[in-house]
Coordinates of C-alpha atoms in Angstrom, one line a residue:
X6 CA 71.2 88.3 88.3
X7 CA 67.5 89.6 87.8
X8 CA 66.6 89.1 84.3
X9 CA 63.5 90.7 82.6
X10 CA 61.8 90.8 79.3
X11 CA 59.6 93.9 77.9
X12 CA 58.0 96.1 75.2
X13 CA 58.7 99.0 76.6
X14 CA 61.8 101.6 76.1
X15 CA 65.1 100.9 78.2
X16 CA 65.2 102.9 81.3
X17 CA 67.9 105.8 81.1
X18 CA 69.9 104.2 83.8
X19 CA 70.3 101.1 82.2
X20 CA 74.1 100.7 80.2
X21 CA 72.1 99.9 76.1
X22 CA 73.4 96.8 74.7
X23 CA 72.5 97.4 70.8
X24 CA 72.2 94.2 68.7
X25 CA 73.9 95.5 65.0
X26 CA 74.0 93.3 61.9
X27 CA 76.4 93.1 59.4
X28 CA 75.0 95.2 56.9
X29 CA 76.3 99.2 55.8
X30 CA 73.3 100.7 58.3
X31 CA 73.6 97.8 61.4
X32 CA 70.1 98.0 61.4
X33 CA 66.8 99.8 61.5
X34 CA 67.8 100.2 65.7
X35 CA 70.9 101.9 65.5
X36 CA 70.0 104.0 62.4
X37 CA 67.7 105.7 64.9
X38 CA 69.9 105.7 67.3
X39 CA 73.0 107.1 65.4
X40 CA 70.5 109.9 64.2
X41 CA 69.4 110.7 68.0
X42 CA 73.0 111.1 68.1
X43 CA 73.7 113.5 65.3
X44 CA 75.9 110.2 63.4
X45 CA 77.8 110.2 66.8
X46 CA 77.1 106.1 66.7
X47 CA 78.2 105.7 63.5
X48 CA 81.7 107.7 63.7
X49 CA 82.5 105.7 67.1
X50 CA 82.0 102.5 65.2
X51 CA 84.0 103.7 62.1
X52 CA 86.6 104.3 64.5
X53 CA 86.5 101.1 66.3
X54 CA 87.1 99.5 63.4
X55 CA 83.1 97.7 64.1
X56 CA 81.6 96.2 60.9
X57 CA 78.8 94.4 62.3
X58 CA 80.4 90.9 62.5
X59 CA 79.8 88.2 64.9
X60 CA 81.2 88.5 68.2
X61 CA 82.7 91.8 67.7
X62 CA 81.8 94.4 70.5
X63 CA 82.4 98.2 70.6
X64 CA 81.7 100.5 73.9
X65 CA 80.8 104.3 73.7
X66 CA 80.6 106.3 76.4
X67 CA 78.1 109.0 77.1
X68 CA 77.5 109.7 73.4
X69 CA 75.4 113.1 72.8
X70 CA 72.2 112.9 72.4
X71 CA 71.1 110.2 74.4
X72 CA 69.9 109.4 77.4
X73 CA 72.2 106.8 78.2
X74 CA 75.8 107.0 79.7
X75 CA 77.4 103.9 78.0
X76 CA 76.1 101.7 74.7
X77 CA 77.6 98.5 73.9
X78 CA 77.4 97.8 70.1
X79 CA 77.3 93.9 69.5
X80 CA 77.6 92.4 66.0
X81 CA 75.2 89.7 65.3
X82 CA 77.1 89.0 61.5
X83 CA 74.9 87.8 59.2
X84 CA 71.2 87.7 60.1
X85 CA 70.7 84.2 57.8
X86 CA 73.4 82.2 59.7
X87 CA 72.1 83.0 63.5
X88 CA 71.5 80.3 65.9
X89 CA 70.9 80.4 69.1
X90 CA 74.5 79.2 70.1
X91 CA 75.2 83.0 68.9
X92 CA 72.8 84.5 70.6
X93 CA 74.0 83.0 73.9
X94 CA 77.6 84.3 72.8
X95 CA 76.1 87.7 71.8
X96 CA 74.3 87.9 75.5
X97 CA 77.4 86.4 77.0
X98 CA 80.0 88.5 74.8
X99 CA 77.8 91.7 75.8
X100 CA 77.8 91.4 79.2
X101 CA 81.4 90.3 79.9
X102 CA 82.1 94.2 78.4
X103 CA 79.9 95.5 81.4
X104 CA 81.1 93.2 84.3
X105 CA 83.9 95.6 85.1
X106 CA 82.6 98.6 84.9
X107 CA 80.2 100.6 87.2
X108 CA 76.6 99.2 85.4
X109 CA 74.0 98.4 87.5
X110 CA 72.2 97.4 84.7
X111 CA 71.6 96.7 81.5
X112 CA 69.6 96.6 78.6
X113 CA 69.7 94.4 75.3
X114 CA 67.5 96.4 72.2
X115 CA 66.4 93.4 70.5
X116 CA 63.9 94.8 68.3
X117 CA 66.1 94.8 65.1
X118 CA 66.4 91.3 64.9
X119 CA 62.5 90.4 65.2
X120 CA 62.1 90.4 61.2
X121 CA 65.1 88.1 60.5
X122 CA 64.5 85.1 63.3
X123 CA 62.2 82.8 63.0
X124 CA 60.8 83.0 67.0
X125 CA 62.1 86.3 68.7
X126 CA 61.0 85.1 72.3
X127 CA 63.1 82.0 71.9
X128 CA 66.5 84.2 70.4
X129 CA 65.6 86.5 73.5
X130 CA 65.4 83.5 76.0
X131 CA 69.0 82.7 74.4
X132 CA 70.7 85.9 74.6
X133 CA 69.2 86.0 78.5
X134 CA 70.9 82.6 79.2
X135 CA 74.4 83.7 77.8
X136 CA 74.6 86.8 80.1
X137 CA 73.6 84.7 82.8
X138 CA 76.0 81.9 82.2
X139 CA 79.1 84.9 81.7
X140 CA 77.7 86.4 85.4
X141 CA 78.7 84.1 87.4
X142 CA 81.4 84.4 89.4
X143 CA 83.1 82.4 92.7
X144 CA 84.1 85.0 95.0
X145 CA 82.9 83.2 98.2
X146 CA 86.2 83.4 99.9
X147 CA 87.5 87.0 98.6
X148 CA 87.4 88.4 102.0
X149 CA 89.2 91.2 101.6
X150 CA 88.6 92.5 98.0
X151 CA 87.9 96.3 97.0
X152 CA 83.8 97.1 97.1
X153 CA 84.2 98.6 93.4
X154 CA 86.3 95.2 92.0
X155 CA 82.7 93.5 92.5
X156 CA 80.6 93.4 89.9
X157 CA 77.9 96.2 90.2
X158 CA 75.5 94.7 87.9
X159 CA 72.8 92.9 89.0
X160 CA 70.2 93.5 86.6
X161 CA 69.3 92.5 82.8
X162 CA 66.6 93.7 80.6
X163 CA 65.8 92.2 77.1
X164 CA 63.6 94.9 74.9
X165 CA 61.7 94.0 72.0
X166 CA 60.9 90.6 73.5
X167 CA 56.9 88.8 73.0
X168 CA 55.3 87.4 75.8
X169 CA 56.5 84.1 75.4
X170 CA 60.0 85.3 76.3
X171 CA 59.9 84.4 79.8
X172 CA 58.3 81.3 79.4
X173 CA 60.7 80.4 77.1
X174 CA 63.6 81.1 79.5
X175 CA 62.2 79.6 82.2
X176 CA 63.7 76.1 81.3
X177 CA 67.1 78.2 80.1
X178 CA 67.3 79.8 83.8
X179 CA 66.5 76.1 85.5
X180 CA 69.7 75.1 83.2
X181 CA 72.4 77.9 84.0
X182 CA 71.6 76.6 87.8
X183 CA 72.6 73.3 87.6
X184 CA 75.7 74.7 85.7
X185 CA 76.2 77.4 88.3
X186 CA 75.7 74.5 91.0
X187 CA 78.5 72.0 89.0
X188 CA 81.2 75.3 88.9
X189 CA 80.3 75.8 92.7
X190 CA 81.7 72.3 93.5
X191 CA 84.4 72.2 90.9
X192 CA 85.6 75.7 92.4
X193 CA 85.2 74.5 96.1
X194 CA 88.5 73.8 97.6
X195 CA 89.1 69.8 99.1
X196 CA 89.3 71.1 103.0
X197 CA 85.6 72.4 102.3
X198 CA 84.4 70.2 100.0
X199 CA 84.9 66.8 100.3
X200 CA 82.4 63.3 100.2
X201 CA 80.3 64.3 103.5
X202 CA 80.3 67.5 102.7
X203 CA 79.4 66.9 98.8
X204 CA 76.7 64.6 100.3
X205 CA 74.8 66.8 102.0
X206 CA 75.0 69.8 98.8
X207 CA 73.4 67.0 97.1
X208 CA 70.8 67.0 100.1
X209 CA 69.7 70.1 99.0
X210 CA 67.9 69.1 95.9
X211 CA 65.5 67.6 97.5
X212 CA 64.1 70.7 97.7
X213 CA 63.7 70.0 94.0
X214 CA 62.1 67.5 94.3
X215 CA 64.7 64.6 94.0
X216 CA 64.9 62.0 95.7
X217 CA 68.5 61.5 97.6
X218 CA 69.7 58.7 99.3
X219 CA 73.6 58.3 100.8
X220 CA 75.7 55.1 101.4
X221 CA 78.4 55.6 104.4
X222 CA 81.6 53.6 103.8
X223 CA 79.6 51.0 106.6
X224 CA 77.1 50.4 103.5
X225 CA 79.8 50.0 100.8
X226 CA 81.5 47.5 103.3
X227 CA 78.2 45.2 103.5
X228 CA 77.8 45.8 99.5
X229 CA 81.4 44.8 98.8
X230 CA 82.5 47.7 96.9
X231 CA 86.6 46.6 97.6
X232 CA 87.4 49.0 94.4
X233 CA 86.1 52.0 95.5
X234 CA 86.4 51.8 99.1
X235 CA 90.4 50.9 98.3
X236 CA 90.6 54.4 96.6
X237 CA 89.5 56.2 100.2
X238 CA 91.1 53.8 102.8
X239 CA 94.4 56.5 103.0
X240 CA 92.1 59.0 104.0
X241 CA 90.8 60.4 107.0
X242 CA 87.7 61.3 105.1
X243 CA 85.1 58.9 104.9
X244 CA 83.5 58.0 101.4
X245 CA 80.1 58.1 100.3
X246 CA 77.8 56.9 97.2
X247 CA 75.0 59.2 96.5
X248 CA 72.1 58.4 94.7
X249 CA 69.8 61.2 92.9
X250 CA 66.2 60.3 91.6
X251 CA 64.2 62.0 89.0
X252 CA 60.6 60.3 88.4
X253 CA 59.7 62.9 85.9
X254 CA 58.5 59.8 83.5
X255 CA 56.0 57.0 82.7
X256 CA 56.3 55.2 86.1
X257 CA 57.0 51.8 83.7
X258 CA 59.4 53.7 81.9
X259 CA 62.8 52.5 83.0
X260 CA 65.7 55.2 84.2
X261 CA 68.3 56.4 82.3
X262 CA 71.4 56.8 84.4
X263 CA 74.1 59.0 84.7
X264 CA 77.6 57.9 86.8
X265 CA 79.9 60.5 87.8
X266 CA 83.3 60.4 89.0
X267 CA 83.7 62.3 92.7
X268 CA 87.5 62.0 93.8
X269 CA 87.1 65.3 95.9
X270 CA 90.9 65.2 95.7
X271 CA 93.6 63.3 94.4
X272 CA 97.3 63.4 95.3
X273 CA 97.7 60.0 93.6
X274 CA 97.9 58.0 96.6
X275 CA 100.9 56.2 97.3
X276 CA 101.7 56.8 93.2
X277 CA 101.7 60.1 93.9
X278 CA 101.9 63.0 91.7
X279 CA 104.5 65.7 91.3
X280 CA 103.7 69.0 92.9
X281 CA 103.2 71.4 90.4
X282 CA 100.0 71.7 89.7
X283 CA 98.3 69.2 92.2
X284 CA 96.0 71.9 93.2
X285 CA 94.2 71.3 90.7
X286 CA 93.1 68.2 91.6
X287 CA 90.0 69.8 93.7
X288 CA 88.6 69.6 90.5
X289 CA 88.8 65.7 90.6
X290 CA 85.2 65.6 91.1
X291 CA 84.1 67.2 87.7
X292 CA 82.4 64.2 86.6
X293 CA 80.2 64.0 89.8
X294 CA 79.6 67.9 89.8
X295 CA 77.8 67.4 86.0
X296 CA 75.7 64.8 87.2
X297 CA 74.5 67.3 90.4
X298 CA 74.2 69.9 88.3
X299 CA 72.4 67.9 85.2
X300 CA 69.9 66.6 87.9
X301 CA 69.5 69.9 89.3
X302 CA 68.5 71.1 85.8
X303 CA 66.7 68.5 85.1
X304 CA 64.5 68.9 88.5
X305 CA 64.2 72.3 88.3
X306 CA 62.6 72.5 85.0
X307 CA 60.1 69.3 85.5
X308 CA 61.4 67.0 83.1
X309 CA 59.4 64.1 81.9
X310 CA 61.8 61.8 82.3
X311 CA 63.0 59.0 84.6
X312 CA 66.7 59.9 85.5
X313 CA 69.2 58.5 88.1
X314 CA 72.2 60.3 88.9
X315 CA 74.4 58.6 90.9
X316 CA 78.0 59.4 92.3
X317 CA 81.0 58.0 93.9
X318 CA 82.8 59.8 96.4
X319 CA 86.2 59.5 98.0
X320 CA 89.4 61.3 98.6
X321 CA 92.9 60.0 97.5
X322 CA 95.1 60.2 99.8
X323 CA 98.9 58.5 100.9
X324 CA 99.0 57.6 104.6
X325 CA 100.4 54.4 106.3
X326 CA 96.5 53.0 105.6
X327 CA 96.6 54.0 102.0
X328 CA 96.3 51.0 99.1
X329 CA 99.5 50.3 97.7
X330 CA 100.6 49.6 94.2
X331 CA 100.3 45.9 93.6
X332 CA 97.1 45.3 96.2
X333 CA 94.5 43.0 95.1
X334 CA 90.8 44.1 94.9
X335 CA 87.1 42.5 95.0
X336 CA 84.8 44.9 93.2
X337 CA 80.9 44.4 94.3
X338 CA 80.8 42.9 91.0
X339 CA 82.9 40.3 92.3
X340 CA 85.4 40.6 89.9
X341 CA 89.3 40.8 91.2
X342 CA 91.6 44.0 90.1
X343 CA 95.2 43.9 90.3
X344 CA 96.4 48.0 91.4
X345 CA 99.0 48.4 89.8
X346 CA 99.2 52.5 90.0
X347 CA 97.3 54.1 92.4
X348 CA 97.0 57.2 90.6
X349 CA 94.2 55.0 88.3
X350 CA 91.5 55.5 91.0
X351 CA 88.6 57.0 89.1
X352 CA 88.1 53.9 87.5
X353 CA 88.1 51.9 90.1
X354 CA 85.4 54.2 92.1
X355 CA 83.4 53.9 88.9
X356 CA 83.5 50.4 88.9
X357 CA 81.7 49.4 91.9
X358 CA 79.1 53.0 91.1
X359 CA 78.2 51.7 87.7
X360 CA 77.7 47.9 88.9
X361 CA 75.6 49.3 92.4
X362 CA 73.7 51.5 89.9
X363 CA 73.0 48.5 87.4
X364 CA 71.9 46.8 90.0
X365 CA 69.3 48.9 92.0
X366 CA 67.5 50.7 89.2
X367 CA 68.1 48.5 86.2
X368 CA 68.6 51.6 83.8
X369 CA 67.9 51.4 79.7
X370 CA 71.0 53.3 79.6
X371 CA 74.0 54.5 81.2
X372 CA 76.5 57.2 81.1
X373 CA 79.2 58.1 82.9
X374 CA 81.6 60.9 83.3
X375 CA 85.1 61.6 84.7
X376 CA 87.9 63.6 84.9
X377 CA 90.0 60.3 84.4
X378 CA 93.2 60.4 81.7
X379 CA 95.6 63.1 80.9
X380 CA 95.9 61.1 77.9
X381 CA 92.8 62.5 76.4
X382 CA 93.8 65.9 77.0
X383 CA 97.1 65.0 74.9
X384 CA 94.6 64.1 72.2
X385 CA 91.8 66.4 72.2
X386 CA 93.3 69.3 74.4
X387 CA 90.7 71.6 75.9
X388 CA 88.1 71.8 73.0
X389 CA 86.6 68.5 73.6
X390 CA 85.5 65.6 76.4
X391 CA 86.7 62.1 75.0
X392 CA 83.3 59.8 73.9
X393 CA 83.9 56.4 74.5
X394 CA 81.1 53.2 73.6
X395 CA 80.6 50.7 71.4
X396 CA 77.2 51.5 70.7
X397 CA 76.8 53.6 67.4
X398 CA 73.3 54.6 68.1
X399 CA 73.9 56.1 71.2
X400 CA 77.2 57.8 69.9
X401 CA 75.0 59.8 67.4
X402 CA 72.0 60.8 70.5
X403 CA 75.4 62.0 72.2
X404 CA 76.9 63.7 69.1
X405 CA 73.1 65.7 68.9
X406 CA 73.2 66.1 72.4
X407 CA 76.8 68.0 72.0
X408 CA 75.6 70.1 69.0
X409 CA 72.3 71.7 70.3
X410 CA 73.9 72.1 74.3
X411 CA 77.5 73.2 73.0
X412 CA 79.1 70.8 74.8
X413 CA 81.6 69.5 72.6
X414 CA 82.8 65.7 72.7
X415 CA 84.7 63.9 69.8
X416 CA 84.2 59.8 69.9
X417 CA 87.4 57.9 70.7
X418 CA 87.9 54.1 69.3
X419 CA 86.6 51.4 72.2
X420 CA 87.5 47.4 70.8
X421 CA 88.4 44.2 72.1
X422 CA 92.2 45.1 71.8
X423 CA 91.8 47.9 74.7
X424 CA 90.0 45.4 76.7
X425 CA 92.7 42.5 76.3
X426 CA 95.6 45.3 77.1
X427 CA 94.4 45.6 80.9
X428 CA 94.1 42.0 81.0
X429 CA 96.6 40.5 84.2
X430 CA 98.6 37.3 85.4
X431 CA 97.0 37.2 88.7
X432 CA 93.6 39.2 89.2
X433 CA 91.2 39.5 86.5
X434 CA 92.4 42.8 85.2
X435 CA 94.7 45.3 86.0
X436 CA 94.0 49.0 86.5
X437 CA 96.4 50.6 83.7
X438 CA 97.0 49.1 80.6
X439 CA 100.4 50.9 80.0
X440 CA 101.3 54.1 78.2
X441 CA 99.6 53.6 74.8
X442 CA 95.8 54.1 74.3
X443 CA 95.5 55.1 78.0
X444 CA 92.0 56.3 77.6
X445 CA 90.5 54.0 75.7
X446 CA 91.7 51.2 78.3
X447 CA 90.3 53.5 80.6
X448 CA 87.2 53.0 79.0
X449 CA 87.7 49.2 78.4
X450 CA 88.1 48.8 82.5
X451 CA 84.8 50.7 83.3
X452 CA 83.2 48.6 80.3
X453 CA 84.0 45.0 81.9
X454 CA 81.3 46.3 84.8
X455 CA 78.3 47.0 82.8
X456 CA 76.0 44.0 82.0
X457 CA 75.0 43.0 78.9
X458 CA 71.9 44.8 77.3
X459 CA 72.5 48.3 79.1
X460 CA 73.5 51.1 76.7
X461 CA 76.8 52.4 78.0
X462 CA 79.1 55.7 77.5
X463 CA 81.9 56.8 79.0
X464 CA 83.1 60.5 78.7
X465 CA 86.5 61.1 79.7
X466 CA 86.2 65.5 80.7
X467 CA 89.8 65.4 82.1
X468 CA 90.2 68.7 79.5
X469 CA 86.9 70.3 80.2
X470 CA 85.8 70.7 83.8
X471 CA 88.4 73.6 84.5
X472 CA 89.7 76.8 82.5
X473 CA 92.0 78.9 82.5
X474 CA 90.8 81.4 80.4
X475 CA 87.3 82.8 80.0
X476 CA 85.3 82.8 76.9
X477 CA 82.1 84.6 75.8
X478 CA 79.7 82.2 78.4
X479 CA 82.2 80.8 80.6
X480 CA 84.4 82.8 83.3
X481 CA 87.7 81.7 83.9
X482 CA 87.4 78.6 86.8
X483 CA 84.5 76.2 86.6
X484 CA 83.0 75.6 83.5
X485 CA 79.8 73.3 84.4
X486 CA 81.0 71.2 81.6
X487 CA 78.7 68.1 81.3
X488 CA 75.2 69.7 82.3
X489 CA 74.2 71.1 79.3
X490 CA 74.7 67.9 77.6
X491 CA 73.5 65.4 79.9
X492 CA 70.5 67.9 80.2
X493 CA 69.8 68.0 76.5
X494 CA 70.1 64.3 76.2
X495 CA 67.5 63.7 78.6
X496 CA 65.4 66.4 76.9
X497 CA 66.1 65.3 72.8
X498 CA 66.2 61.3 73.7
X499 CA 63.9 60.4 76.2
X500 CA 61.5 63.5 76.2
X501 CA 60.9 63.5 72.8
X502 CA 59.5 60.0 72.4

């Protein structure tokens, strides 16, 4: 979607997206309007019940008086509690009204709001990057679908916007592609998309600027990654570990990394999971889709940072070759794993990705990410990724990190006692830890591979990569959950210093 910013009026062909506040008038913007109108505005929102408050939304269609065929009244709610969270819901909200009707395009009067905010360009940049985020839409395989069930619109103007505006989005629009690029793979079904086929998507940032570099299963053999090579040894598929580089930074400045989970599909392997619902499990991969997507945001707007992202990927599958419940594991780490349900593979891909990743870039700090309990979706449902570490310092980066991007996480205890439930009679540890606190021993297991003075998270997205409803920035599918943190981190931690 073409986005633009201006001083100039809204062309007449352009649906008018007009910003109202919560006061009796809505505003200097449609007082004008509504008197264009001969009160025509005002009588449509009496009717609608509008008032003005956030996130409320009123359409009128070819109202007299004005050049325009439809007008979108969106409520801002009160001007002294607006943040720019809002005026990504307000763009998103706005356009979501638009998306099936007709519109070609649209135009957001913005002009209003100048005298209440402290930086109009920056609320303008904000409002753009909602409507973007709500466009999107994965209709690559709708072969057959009605020409006027598309989307028409392709086009958004902002109006009332300084010149800094598109500067200012220019970082934003970077950002809603690496979360349109993280829903693309999320949404991608597992005979399309799966670890050679992941690999070379990743190839493709390059173009960015990133440097990409792919271990075949031949590599992981030499390396000794028994844990995640065990995962993909039932499937035809071959696995791969992809490696991402950002050298946005000091060139002494050492790499933060980020470690996603990329099980392109899980059936549970020889443990194997009920039917309903295992379609789902393309989405297996969400944890490796945010750490594409965070690294193509990060790439595309030239941070300056040093960042690694780094990705495991295999397919679990339950032939005659497939590991068995009870199998015995080395991870590249040398340390032994007892399997004792196969259906508990992400951790065991994540073990030998976090140690290889240790290992070859020596990071300040890592964080990894994965789709990898149900059990935190018993405790935190869909409103929030499970935050996992010991360190309480890096919890509170993270917690920031979650505020300013919207990504929401809640922290989740980690201690000794998770570690010694996944301890085992004849391995080193086991690979569940039983029924009770089954994420945090998830988080224990990946914690016995990370060495000593590297800062470590673990966030458990099992509730957050997919939904089944849409909201004001997020259609229905893919969310992309996981860039917008990742990114932020980067930007608030290691930028700012």
């Amino acid at each position: 979607m073409k986005v633009t910013f201006s001083k100039a009026a809204p062309p007449k062909s352009a649906a008018m997206i007009v910003l109202c506040t919560q006061t009796d008038d809505f505003g200097e913007v449609f007082s004008a309007l509504n008197e264009d109108a001969d009160g025509a505005l005002k009588r449509a929102a009496k009717a609608g019940g509008f008032t003005g408050r956030k996130d409320q939304f009123v359409e009128i269609l070819t109202p007299a008086g004005l050049d325009q065929d439809r007008i979108v009244l969106a409520g801002v709610g009160d001007v002294k509690d607006f943040t720019l969270h809002d005026a990504e819901t307000l763009g998103g909200g706005s356009i979501a009204r638009l998306l099936k009707t007709s519109e070609k395009s649209a135009a957001f009067l913005i002009d209003g709001l100048a005298e209440h905010v402290e930086d109009i360009d920056v609320v303008a940049a904000h409002i753009a990057y909602g409507a973007t985020l709500r466009a999107y839409r994965f209709d690559k395989y709708k072969a057959s679908e009605e020409k006027d069930a598309k989307p028409a619109l392709s086009k958004v103007s902002l109006h009332g916007a300084g010149s800094n505006a598109k500067k200012a989005f220019a970082d934003l629009s970077a950002l809603a592609d690496g979360v349109a690029l993280c829903r693309d793979l999320v949404s991608e079904p597992a005979n399309i998309l799966y670890p050679e086929t992941f690999a070379d998507r990743c190839r493709e940032l390059e173009a960015l600027g990133v440097k990409v570099t792919i271990l075949t299963a031949k590599d992981m053999q030499k390396l000794g990654m028994g844990s995640l090579l065990g995962v993909a040894q039932g499937s035809v598929r071959e696995a791969r570990l992809v490696a991402m580089e950002w050298s946005g930074g000091d060139a002494k400045q050492k790499p933060i990394a980020l470690v996603g989970k990329g099980v392109t599909f899980d059936t549970g392997g020889i443990s194997l999971k009920p039917a309903p619902g295992m379609e789902d499990m393309k989405w297996d991969m969400g944890g490796a889709a945010a750490v594409t997507g965070a690294m193509s945001a990060i790439a595309g707007r030239q941070a300056k940072a040093n960042v690694v992202g780094v990705i495991g990927l295999v397919e679990n599958m339950p032939d005659g070759n497939a590991q068995r419940p009870g199998d015995v594991v080395t991870s590249m780490s040398g340390k032994t794993i007892e399997v004792l349900n196969t259906d508990a593979e992400g951790r065991l891909v994540l073990a030998d990705a976090v140690w290889w990743t240790q290992e070859k870039y020596k990071p300040s700090t890592l964080i990894d990410l994965a789709t990898l309990t149900g059990a935190v979706i018993i405790s935190l449902g869909h409103e929030y990724a499970g935050l996992f570490t010991e360190d309480d310092a890096l919890a509170d980066e993270l917690g920031e990190a979650a505020k300013s991007s919207g990504d929401k996480i809640w922290r989740l205890p980690l201690a000794k006692t998770h570690y010694d439930m996944i301890k085992c009679d004849i391995a080193d540890m086991k690979n569940i830890g039983g029924r009770e606190a089954g994420s945090s021993t998830a988080a224990a297991f990946i914690g016995n591979f990370i060495k000593d003075g590297v800062r470590w998270a673990h966030l458990d997205i099992a509730g957050m990569a997919w939904s089944k409803k849409a909201t004001a920035t997020i259609p229905k599918g893919g969310v992309g959950y996981g860039v917008r943190l990742l990114d932020a981190y980067v930007r608030e931690t290691i930028e700012s210093d």
